[in-house]
CSV table of C-alpha atoms in Angstrom, one decimal:
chain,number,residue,atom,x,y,z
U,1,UNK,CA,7.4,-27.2,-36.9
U,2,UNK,CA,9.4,-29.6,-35.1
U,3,UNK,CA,13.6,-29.4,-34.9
U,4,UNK,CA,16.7,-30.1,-33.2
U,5,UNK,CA,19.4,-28.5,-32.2
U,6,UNK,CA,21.6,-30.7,-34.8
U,7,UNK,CA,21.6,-32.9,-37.5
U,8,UNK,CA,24.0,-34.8,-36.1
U,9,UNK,CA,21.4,-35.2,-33.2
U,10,UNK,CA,19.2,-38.4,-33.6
U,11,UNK,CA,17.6,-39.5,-30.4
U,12,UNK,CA,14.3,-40.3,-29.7
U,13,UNK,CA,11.8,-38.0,-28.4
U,14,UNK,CA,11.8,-38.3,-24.6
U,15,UNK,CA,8.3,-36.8,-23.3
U,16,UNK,CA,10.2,-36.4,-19.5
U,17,UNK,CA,12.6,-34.5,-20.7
U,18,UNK,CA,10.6,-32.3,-22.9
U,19,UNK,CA,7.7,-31.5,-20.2
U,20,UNK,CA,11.0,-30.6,-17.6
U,21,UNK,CA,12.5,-28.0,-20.5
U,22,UNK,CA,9.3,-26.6,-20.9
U,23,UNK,CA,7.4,-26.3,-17.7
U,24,UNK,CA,11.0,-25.4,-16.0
U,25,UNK,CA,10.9,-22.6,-18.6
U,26,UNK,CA,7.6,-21.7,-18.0
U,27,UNK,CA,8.2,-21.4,-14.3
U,28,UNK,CA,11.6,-19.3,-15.2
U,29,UNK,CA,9.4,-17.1,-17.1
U,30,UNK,CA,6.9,-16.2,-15.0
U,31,UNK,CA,9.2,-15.6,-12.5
U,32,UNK,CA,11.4,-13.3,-14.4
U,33,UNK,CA,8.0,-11.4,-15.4
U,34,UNK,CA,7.2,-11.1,-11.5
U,35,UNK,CA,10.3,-9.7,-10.9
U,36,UNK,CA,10.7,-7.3,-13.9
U,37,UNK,CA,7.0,-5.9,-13.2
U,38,UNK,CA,7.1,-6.2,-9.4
U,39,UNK,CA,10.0,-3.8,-9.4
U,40,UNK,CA,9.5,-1.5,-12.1
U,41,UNK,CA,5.6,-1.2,-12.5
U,42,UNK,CA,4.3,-2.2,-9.3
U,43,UNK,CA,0.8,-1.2,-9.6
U,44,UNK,CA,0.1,-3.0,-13.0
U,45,UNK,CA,1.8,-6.1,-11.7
U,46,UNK,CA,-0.8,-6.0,-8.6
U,47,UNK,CA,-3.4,-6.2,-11.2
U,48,UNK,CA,-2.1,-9.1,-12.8
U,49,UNK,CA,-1.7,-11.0,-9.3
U,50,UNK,CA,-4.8,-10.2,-8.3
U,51,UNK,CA,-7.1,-11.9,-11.4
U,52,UNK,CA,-9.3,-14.7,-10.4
U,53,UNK,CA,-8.5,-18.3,-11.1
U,54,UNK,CA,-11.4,-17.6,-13.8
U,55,UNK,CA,-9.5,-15.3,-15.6
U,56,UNK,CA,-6.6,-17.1,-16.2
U,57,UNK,CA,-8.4,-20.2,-17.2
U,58,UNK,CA,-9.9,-18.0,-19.6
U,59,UNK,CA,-6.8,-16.3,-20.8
U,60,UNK,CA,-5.1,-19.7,-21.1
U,61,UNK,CA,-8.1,-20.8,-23.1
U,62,UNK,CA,-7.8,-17.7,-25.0
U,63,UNK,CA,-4.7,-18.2,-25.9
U,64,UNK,CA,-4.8,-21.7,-27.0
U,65,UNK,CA,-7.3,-20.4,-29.6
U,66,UNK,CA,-4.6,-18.0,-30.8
U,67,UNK,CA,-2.3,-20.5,-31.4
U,68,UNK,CA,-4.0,-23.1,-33.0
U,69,UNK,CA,-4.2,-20.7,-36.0
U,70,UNK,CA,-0.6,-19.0,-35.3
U,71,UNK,CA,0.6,-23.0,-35.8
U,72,UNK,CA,-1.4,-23.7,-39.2
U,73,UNK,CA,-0.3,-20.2,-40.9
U,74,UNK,CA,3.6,-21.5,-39.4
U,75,UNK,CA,3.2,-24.6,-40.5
U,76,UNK,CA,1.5,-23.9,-44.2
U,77,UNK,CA,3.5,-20.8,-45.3
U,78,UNK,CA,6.9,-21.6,-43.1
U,79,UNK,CA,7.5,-24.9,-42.7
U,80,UNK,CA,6.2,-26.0,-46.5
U,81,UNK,CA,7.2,-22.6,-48.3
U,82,UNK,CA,9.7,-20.6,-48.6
U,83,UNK,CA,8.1,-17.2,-48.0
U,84,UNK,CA,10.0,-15.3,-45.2
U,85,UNK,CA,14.0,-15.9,-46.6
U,86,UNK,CA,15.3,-15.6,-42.7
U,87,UNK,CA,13.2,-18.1,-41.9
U,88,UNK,CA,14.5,-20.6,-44.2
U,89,UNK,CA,16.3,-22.8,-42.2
U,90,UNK,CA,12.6,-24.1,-40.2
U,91,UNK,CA,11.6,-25.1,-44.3
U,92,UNK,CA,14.6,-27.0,-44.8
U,93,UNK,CA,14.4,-29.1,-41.4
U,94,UNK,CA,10.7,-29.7,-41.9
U,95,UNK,CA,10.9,-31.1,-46.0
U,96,UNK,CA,13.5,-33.3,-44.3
U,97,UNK,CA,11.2,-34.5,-42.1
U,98,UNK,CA,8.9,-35.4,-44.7
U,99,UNK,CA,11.4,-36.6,-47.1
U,100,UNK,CA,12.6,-39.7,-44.0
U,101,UNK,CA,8.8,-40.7,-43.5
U,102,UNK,CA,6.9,-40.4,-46.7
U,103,UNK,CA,4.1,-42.0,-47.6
U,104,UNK,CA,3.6,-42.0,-52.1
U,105,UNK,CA,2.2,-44.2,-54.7
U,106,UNK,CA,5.0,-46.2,-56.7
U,107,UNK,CA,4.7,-47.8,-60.1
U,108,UNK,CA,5.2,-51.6,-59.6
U,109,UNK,CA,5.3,-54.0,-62.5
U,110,UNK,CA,4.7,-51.8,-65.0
U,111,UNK,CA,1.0,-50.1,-64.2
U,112,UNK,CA,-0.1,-50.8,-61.0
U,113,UNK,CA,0.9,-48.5,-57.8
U,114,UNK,CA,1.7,-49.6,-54.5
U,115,UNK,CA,1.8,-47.9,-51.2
U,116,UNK,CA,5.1,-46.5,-50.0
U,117,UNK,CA,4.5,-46.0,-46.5
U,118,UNK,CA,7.6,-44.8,-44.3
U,119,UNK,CA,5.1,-42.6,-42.6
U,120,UNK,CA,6.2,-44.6,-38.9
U,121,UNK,CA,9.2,-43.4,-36.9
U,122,UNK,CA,11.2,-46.3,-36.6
U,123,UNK,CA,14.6,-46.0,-37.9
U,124,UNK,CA,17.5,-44.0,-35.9
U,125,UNK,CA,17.6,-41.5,-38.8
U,126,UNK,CA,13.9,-40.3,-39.0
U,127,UNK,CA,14.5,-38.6,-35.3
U,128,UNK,CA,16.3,-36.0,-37.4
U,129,UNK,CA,14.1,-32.9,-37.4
U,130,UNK,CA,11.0,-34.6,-36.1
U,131,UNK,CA,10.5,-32.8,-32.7
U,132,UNK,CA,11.4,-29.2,-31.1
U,133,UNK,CA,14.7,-28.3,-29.5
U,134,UNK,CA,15.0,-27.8,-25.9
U,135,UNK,CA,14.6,-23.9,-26.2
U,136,UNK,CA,11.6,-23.8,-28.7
U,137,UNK,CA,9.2,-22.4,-25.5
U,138,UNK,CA,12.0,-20.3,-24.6
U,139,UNK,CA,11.7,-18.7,-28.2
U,140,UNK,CA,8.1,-18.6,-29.1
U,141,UNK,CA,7.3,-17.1,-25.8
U,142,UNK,CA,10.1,-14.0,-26.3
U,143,UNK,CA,8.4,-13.7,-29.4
U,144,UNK,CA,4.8,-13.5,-28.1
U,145,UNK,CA,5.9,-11.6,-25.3
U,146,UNK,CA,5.1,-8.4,-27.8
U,147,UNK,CA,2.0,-9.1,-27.8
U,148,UNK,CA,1.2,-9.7,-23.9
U,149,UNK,CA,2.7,-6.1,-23.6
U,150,UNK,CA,0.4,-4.8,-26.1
U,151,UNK,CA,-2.7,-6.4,-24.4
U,152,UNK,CA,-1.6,-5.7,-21.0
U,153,UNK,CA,-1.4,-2.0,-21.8
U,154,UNK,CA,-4.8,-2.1,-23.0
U,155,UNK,CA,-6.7,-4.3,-20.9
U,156,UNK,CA,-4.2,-4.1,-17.7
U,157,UNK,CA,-6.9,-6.7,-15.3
U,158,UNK,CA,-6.4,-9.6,-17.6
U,159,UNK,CA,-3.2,-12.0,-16.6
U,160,UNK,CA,-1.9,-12.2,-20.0
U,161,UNK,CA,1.5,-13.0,-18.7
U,162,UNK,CA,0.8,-16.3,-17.1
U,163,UNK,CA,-2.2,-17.4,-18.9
U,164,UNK,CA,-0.5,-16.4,-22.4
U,165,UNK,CA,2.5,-18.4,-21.4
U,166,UNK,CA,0.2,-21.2,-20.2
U,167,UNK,CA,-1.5,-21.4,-23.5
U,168,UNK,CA,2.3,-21.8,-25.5
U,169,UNK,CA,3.6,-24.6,-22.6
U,170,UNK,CA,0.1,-26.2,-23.3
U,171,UNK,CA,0.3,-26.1,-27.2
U,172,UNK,CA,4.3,-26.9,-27.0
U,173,UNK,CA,3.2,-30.1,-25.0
U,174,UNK,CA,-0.1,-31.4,-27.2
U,175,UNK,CA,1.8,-31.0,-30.2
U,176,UNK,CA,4.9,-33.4,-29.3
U,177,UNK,CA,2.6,-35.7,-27.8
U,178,UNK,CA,0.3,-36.2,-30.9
U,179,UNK,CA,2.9,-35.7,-33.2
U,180,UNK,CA,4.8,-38.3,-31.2
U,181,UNK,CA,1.6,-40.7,-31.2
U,182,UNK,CA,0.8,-40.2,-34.6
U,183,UNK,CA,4.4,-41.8,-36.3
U,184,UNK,CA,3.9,-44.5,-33.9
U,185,UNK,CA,5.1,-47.7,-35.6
U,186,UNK,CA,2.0,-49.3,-37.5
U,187,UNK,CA,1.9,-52.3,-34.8
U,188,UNK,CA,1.0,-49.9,-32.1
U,189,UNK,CA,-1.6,-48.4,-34.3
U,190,UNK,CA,-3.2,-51.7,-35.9
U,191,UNK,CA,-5.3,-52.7,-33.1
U,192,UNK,CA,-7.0,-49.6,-33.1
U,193,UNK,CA,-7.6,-49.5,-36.8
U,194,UNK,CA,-9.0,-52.7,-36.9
U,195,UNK,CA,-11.0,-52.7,-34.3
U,196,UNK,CA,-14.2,-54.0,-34.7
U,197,UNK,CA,-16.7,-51.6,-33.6
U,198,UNK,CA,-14.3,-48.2,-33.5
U,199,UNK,CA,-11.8,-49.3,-36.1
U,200,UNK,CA,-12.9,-46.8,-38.7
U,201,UNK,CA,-12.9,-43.9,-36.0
U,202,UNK,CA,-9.3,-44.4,-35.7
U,203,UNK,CA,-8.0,-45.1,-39.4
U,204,UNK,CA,-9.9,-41.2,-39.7
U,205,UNK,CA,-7.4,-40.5,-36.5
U,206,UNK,CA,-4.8,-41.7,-37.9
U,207,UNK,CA,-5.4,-40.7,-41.5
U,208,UNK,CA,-5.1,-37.2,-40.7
U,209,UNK,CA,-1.2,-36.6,-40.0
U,210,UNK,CA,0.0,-39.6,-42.7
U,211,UNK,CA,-2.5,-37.8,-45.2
U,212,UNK,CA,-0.3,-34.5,-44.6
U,213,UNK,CA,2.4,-36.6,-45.5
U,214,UNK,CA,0.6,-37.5,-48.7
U,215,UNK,CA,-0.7,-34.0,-49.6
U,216,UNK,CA,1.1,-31.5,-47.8
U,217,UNK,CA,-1.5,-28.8,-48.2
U,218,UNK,CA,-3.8,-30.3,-45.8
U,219,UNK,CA,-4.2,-31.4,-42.1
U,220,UNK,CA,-2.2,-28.8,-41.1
U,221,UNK,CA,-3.1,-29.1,-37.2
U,222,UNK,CA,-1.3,-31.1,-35.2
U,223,UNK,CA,-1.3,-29.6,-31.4
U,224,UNK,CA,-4.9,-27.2,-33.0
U,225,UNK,CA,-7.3,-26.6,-30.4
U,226,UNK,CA,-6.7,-28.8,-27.5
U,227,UNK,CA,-6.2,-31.3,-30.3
U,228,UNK,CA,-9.3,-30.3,-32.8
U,229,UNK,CA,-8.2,-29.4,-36.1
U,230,UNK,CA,-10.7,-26.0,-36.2
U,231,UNK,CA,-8.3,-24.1,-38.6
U,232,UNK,CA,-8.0,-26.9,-40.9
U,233,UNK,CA,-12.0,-27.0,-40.7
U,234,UNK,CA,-12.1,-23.4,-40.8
U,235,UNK,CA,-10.0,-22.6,-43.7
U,236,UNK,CA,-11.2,-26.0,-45.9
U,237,UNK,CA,-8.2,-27.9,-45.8
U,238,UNK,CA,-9.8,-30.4,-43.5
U,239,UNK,CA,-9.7,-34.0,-44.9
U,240,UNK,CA,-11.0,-37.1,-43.2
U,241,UNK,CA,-10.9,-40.5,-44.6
U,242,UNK,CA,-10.9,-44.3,-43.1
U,243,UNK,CA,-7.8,-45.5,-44.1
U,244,UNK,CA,-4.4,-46.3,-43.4
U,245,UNK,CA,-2.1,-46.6,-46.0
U,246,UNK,CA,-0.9,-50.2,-45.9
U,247,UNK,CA,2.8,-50.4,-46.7
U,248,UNK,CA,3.3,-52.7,-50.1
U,249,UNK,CA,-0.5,-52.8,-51.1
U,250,UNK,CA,-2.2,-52.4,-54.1
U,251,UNK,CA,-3.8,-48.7,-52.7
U,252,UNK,CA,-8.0,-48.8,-52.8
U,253,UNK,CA,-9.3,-46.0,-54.7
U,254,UNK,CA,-10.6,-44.3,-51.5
U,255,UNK,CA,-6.5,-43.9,-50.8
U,256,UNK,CA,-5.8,-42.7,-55.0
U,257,UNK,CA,-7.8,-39.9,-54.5
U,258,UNK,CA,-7.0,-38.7,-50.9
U,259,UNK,CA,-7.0,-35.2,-51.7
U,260,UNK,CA,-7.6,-31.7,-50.2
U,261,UNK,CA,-11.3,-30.2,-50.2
U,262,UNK,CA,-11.8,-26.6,-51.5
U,263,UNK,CA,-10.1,-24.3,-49.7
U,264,UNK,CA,-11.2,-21.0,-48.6
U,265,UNK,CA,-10.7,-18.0,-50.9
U,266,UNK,CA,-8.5,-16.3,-48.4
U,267,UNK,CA,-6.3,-19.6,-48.6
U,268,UNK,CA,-5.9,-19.9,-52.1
U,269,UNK,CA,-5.4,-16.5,-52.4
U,270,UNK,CA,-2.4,-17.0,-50.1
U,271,UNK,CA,-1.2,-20.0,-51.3
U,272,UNK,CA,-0.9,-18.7,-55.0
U,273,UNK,CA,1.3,-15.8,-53.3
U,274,UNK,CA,3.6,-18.6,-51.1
U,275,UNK,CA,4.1,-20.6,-54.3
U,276,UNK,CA,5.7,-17.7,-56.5
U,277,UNK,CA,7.2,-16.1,-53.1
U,278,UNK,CA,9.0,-20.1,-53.3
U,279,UNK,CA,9.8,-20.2,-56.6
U,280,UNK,CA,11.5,-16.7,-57.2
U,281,UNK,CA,13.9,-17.8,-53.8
U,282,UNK,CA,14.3,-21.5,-55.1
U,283,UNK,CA,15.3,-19.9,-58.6
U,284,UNK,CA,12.6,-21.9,-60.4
């Protein structure tokens, strides 16, 4: 789920800019919402101005919910399948990503693995496709805009517009930010793994975005709920383990078998259905 606006675009993620782009959006938005609804259909709009701090809290929480499970379907069946052909071009950005910071098992002299790690963004060319463009809250919110008409036509008392467009600045933000922390390079991480008393806490932390770049089929959350993982836990693809994938080491056999945990029925149903959707567009 992360892009740029070119290939030939390789600069590193700058947090300022991003938070400008998308709270200067979000401000844009809700005032272009004021003005649409303020003219047109005044007395709905004096409903939505007049909710309680409470309520929009509550929306914005709401909302966050929503998306934590709107970004693990996007991520599972978009970003790693080709299932929806118009939306193509988000696959092909994303298994770039993955192919410029892998982390696999190689055979080394003869038998014996060794960990491939490329999992930290260090190198010029791994920026490529490895954060949103400038417009992504621009286009997500159009797209859930849909659905704030539908549930302000229904339940016109709660602020869907500005807590709903909260919820996607929020989620926008969490996930650069963890995405961001988690392909830090390993020596801003290695303090923290080996930490003496909470060192195995954060190998977990840190396990669970590099083991989505081992097995793509789990650890699917990165922004989640306010940073939890709940549709991973939800829908079984939830895996935790205390490691960290040393680059060049002989891999222990907690890392060999770093697998995903039975899924939900509803997932495997799904997944059987994005894995022959994939194959009859790949031409396999």
């Amino acid at each position: 789920m992360h892009f740029q606006v070119s290939e030939k675009t390789k600069k590193p993620f700058s947090l300022k800019i991003f938070v400008i782009t998308v709270f200067g959006s979000l401000i844009a938005y809700n005032v272009l919402v004021a003005i649409i609804m303020g003219q047109f259909f005044p007395k709905r709009w004096a409903l939505q101005v007049s909710a309680s701090n409470a309520s929009v809290f509550w929306t914005f929480v709401g909302m966050s919910f929503f998306n934590c499970f709107v970004e693990y379907f996007f991520h599972r069946y978009v970003l790693h399948a080709r299932v929806v052909w118009f939306l193509s071009p988000f696959y092909r950005k994303h298994t770039r990503h993955h192919g410029l910071t892998p982390i696999a098992f190689r055979p080394h002299r003869e038998s014996t693995p060794t960990i491939e790690n490329r999992f930290p963004i260090i190198r010029e060319e791994q920026h490529e496709a490895s954060f949103f463009p400038w417009y992504a809250f621009v286009a997500f919110t159009l797209v859930a805009t849909t659905l704030f008409i539908a549930v302000h036509w229904l339940f016109p008392r709660i602020p869907i517009f500005l807590g709903g467009s909260l919820g996607i600045a929020s989620s926008l933000f969490l996930y650069e930010v963890l995405h961001a922390i988690s392909h830090w390079p390993i020596e801003k991480w290695k303090p923290l793994i080996t930490h003496r008393r909470f060192g195995r806490a954060f190998q977990c932390v840190y396990a669970f975005h590099a083991g989505h770049h081992v097995n793509v089929l789990c650890n699917e959350s990165v922004s989640g709920f306010f940073g939890l993982p709940l549709a991973d836990l939800v829908f079984g693809t939830l895996v935790l383990s205390p490691t960290w994938f040393p680059h060049g080491e002989t891999p222990s056999e907690r890392e060999m078998k770093f697998k995903m945990p039975r899924r939900a029925r509803f997932i495997v149903f799904l997944d059987r259905f994005a894995a022959r959707s994939h194959r009859s567009r790949s031409g396999v």
